[in-house]
Amino acid sequence: MEGITTNYNTKETLIRLFGENRPEELPAMARLREQAMEAFVQNGFPHTKLEKWRNTDLSRSLNHAFIFPLEPASDGTEPEDIFRCDVPGFNTHMVSLLNGRVIDQGNTLPQAAEGVIVCSMAEAFEKYKDLIERHYAKYAGFGDNAMIALNTAFARDGVFIFIPDNVEVSRIVQTVNLIHSTEPVFVQPRNLVIMGRNSSLRLVMCDDSVDNNVGFINSVSEFVLAENARLDHYKLQNKNDHSALINNSAFHLEAGANLSTSAISLNGGLIRNETRVLLNGRSSHADVLGAYLMDRHQHIDNQVFIDHAVSDCTSNELFKGILDDSASGVFNGHILVRKDAQRTNAYQNNKNILISDKAVIDTKPFLEIYADDVKCSHGATVGQLDAEAMFYLRSRGISASNARMLLMYAFVAEIVNRISIPELRERIDDLVKKRLRGELSVCDQCVLHCNSREQKIAFDIDMSKI
Amino acid sequence: MENDPNNILDEVTSGEYKYGFYTDIEMETAPKGLSEDTIRFISAKKNEPEWLLEFRLNAYRKWLSMTEPTWAHLHHPPINYQDIIYYAAPKKKKELASLDEVDPELIETFNKLGISLEEQKRLSGVAVDAVIDSVSVKTTFSETLEKQGIIFCSFSEAVQKVPELVKQYLGTVVPSDDNYFAALNSAVFSDGSFCYIPKGVRCPIELSTYFRINAANTGQFERTLIIGDEGSYVSYMEGCTAPMRDENQLHAAIVEIIALKDAEVKYSTVQNWYPGNKKGEGGIYNFVTKRGICKGNNSKISWTQVETGSAITWKYPSVVLMGDNTVGEFYSVAVTNNYQQADTGTKMIHLGRNTKSTIISKGISAGQSNNSYRGLVKMTKRALNSRNFSQCDSLLLGDKCGAHTFPYIKTENQSSIVEHEATTSKISDDQLFYCNQRGISTESAIGLIVNGYAREVLKQLPMEFAVEAQKLLAISLEGSVG
Amino acid sequence: MLSIKNLRASINGKEILRGINLEIRPGEVHAIMGPNGTGKSTLASVIAGRDIFEIEEGEIIFRGKNLLEMPVEDRASEGIFLSFQYPVEIPGVSITNFMRTAVNEQRKYHGLDPMPANEFLAKMEEKKRMLDIHAKLANRSVNEGFSGGEKKKNEIFQLAMLEPALAILDETDSGLDIDALKVVANGVNKLRRPDNAFLVITHYQRLLDYIVPDIVHVLFDGRIVRSGGKELAMELEEKGYEWIRAEA
């Protein structure tokens, strides 16, 4: 099948690069790369004739004379020089990536002594071969996914996290993925998170632009949660309008494991989050949440596949978004309840508000069910702000524009309020407010950009009374 | 234990097809296979005008360049289009003036189906245009209808009687290259019904047609065209039962509905083609394109379907809401049992302002079957202040079947509202126990609960049909006639 | 009429009924009282034939027939009626249709032809009038969207329609305000006849002010620990279940 062709022969360049840059590594890894490259060569970049890509067109995002940094940058740029994350009270263990490579900032995690590992993938490839061999590329299959295949062929670095059995990581781990380049840059970070039995982790992954240059990120993250592990995961996406972000996350849950993952997309030229959750052990549970606020010509695409492979699992999926100007949104939820996955409880919902006649939303909440003792429901709505609530607010003297903002804020708050890290929740809350006022789009710092708490003015109303 | 759910399900899902018999009528058939010659044969046989032959040949050429769609949640062996007879007609004896002149064997067939023409005619005041295989045999009540200017006849007859009307509307809702099966139908359609309701006329009776497949290796390619002129109203019913067959039979029909300004067309179907036996052998492959267009302002098209038959159902009765303030409705009950597969739903394409659509779909799966709802709701930029509400529920009887929901929603304006809800459930043990405790057997209880579950849709059917539909649900799931 | 001997029943290996003995004769009203979780509702369910319970031992003879060998619907046709504590909703099934199916299936069990539609509708009207039920039941779905009181009234209405020999009222008073309770109790009283019997299961004595029992049993820990006249109910109300617990 033919993929997208660009003016700059991106695919051919990648094929050439692959041949010229073979890292020294184990034969198994080299074979994996070759297989992945073959899959990519065969399929090419996904195009809109494919059912899953019908409404997301990569051709414009790919049409740049990209550079493909495979080795660490040598210009000595320090992340602190270009970026500062300053959430009040948000004390995290931070790992920064610059153009896809981890920058060693010399900080160590307090619980390293207990066997917790947080390091670069490059380091893990060298030092933790057993873990890599057991888990790497085992959860994010590339057979039917050309972007994962491409990432697997080229992956050099990213974040590696390992948590031994029974260890609860107390400090929040935060990764900040920065793009900084004067030329259009194409990077492919690869992350792997391995969680032992009864372990727990809070992980915040931020994707940010620090300038207005073109960037294409093709990121793949794999997460494996052993029995009763708990992962609280956040993706915060705040990219410039010239950037494209393809984000594949694969979660593998064993019995009793508990996942909560939220994708908060505030800005970005083109964002596609593909989330696959495999509920592979009984009584595992996944919350998959998302909020998106897009305007101008931005495009957001959330693809969620939840695979109920065994009985007694529960999943809960809720995505809410507001689209303004000529922004476009896609939601494709797919719940699969396999035969014998009895007593499954799955819920799926996608709610959208369009506030411009040029904005477009495509939503497909799919259910595929092969077991009978299940409780599955799904819903999708597209609409505008509640006219009655608008009238109510205005009858209390609130201006129409403030009333609109209030209601939009309340709409998104359902997701934001479920963020369980208080500092992060407050911060995101502020950002949503700013975003709704159109302030964030001029901001050039990270999604957590800020120095002081927001002055509460327009939002000092108890929403529960509406 | 007698209440073992598996036993009960086996029992209630083991109903044999009731209408399995075969009528021997001398056939006049086209040779097997499809070519331009076959099409010329059909066209000549029907004494068609040149433009219609061209329409067919055009469709055929387009069909040759197309491929069978694969996106539906259906699996079947490849269809050999050269192994099908594309034309079969009961041998014409002479023009029939009254029922007495109809082939007694034919009357017998209808009687077994419980649709005796005389009975229908005398008791229910329903005009019946009965179709056996491809040619319409008898039309009743035509005089009554003619007085009001209503044209209700076989498609072939319409081609002779009102060619300009046929030419004006044929293929305007379902273009001949709309999809693979539509192209096939456009090339080889044999017969079907034609209906025209003039301006301002409310059709006083329910119009009804019964389709049957009656000969081995005969594909059925019905073509139905319904035109509601300005301010008119008609309720049209189509019902199908088919005799038992070993070979799979292809059915690719097209129904086109045009509703002009202020017109309302209600189309109801009870579909009970032969579903194959319990092992999944045989049965009809039903690939149907049904579409209506609300062309004029304030017009309304409503589809109601009860689908219990066919080995494979591929069917999406749709409405294009072109005029302002137009209304589209889709009410569906689809039952699958044994190895049946259904991929059915609707498309509501909102083009006009203040347009409204409602989708109520109730899927019931039993045995090893797969039942999918697939629907598209599209709000275009122009369709300001439009609304859709969709409710798509699935009921599973047993743990070997599948129930799937594939809604597609696309919205391009901010003033429209789309709401989609769906649930999946099974009959709870509590419900069964409650019914049992009142003395109701499990088999009856399942019938009762399933009919209750489908009530929202069944109540949309005209009275005469509602009864038949309830019976069909019972036959499909209970193994006994209600 | 009903004779239960040494009935032991369990669920998931846990024994709930641990040797129940009970005799009910025609014309009698029996009350079973006891604290929560002692097996009152289990006893009702086992008589009706709910198959989630395992019968370990004992017998239930009803008008000379062994109930334990019969499926649920046959027990119903033999004349056992259970008024449910939590009546289940059956969406889309109208009460008329539901009752007609039940009446006719029970008639079929006894070799009778179905009841003609007009006769059936007349009977529905008659029973509604008798029970002071004014709501338009006919077109509503069984229990769907009913309030707690409506559900219980509907149970009594069905009791009136089916005219069973033995009616078991399982916590019929729970969740009822005093007016609804009166309607339900009056209904039951109107339905009392020399040839039928009632088994009233309740936690509180309140209901027994309106449906006066002939015999009161106290169920505790899966056994009937005391039986007596209606004064036993008063005594219980006064002293509380702690009194029984201490004795047991």
Short mmCIF file of C-alpha atoms in Angstrom, two decimals, chain B residues 1-4 428-431 433-442 444-445 448-453 455 470, chain C residues 49-51 71-73 76 80-82 84 88-89 91-94 98 101-102 105-106 139 141 143 155 158 162:
data_model
loop_
_atom_site.label_atom_id
_atom_site.label_comp_id
_atom_site.label_asym_id
_atom_site.label_seq_id
_atom_site.Cartn_x
_atom_site.Cartn_y
_atom_site.Cartn_z
CA MET B 1 -31.31 -28.61 36.63
CA GLU B 2 -34.25 -27.53 34.51
CA ASN B 3 -33.44 -23.88 34.92
CA ASP B 4 -29.94 -24.21 33.59
CA SER B 428 -31.55 -10.80 34.03
CA ASP B 429 -32.14 -13.84 36.19
CA ASP B 430 -34.28 -11.62 38.40
CA GLN B 431 -36.62 -10.84 35.52
CA PHE B 433 -37.56 -15.51 38.22
CA TYR B 434 -40.19 -12.80 38.60
CA CYS B 435 -42.05 -14.06 35.52
CA ASN B 436 -41.66 -17.71 36.56
CA GLN B 437 -43.04 -16.89 39.98
CA ARG B 438 -46.19 -15.58 38.33
CA GLY B 439 -46.52 -18.91 36.54
CA ILE B 440 -45.01 -17.85 33.22
CA SER B 441 -42.68 -20.40 31.63
CA THR B 442 -39.15 -19.34 30.80
CA SER B 444 -42.84 -17.33 27.26
CA ALA B 445 -40.97 -15.02 29.61
CA LEU B 448 -42.48 -11.38 26.63
CA ILE B 449 -39.31 -9.61 27.67
CA VAL B 450 -37.93 -9.44 24.12
CA ASN B 451 -41.18 -8.01 22.83
CA GLY B 452 -41.15 -5.50 25.66
CA TYR B 453 -37.58 -4.59 24.83
CA ARG B 455 -41.81 -2.23 22.00
CA GLN B 470 -44.43 -9.96 17.26
CA GLY C 49 -38.19 -21.94 44.07
CA ARG C 50 -35.30 -19.56 43.52
CA ASP C 51 -32.46 -21.79 42.33
CA PRO C 71 -39.91 -25.60 38.65
CA VAL C 72 -40.80 -22.10 39.74
CA GLU C 73 -43.68 -21.59 37.30
CA ALA C 76 -46.89 -20.59 40.96
CA ILE C 80 -47.79 -20.10 45.52
CA PHE C 81 -47.50 -16.34 45.13
CA LEU C 82 -44.52 -14.30 46.24
CA PHE C 84 -41.27 -9.47 46.16
CA VAL C 88 -37.76 -6.12 39.25
CA GLU C 89 -38.42 -3.78 36.32
CA PRO C 91 -39.08 -2.52 30.43
CA GLY C 92 -41.59 -2.36 27.62
CA VAL C 93 -43.81 -5.17 28.97
CA SER C 94 -47.19 -3.71 29.88
CA PHE C 98 -47.81 -9.49 31.68
CA THR C 101 -49.74 -14.11 30.02
CA ALA C 102 -49.51 -15.20 33.65
CA GLU C 105 -50.32 -19.87 31.45
CA GLN C 106 -51.66 -20.80 34.84
CA ASN C 139 -50.27 0.67 29.73
CA SER C 141 -44.48 -1.31 31.91
CA ASN C 143 -42.51 -1.84 37.67
CA GLU C 155 -47.63 -6.71 43.76
CA GLN C 158 -51.14 -9.17 40.91
CA LEU C 162 -53.87 -14.56 40.34
#
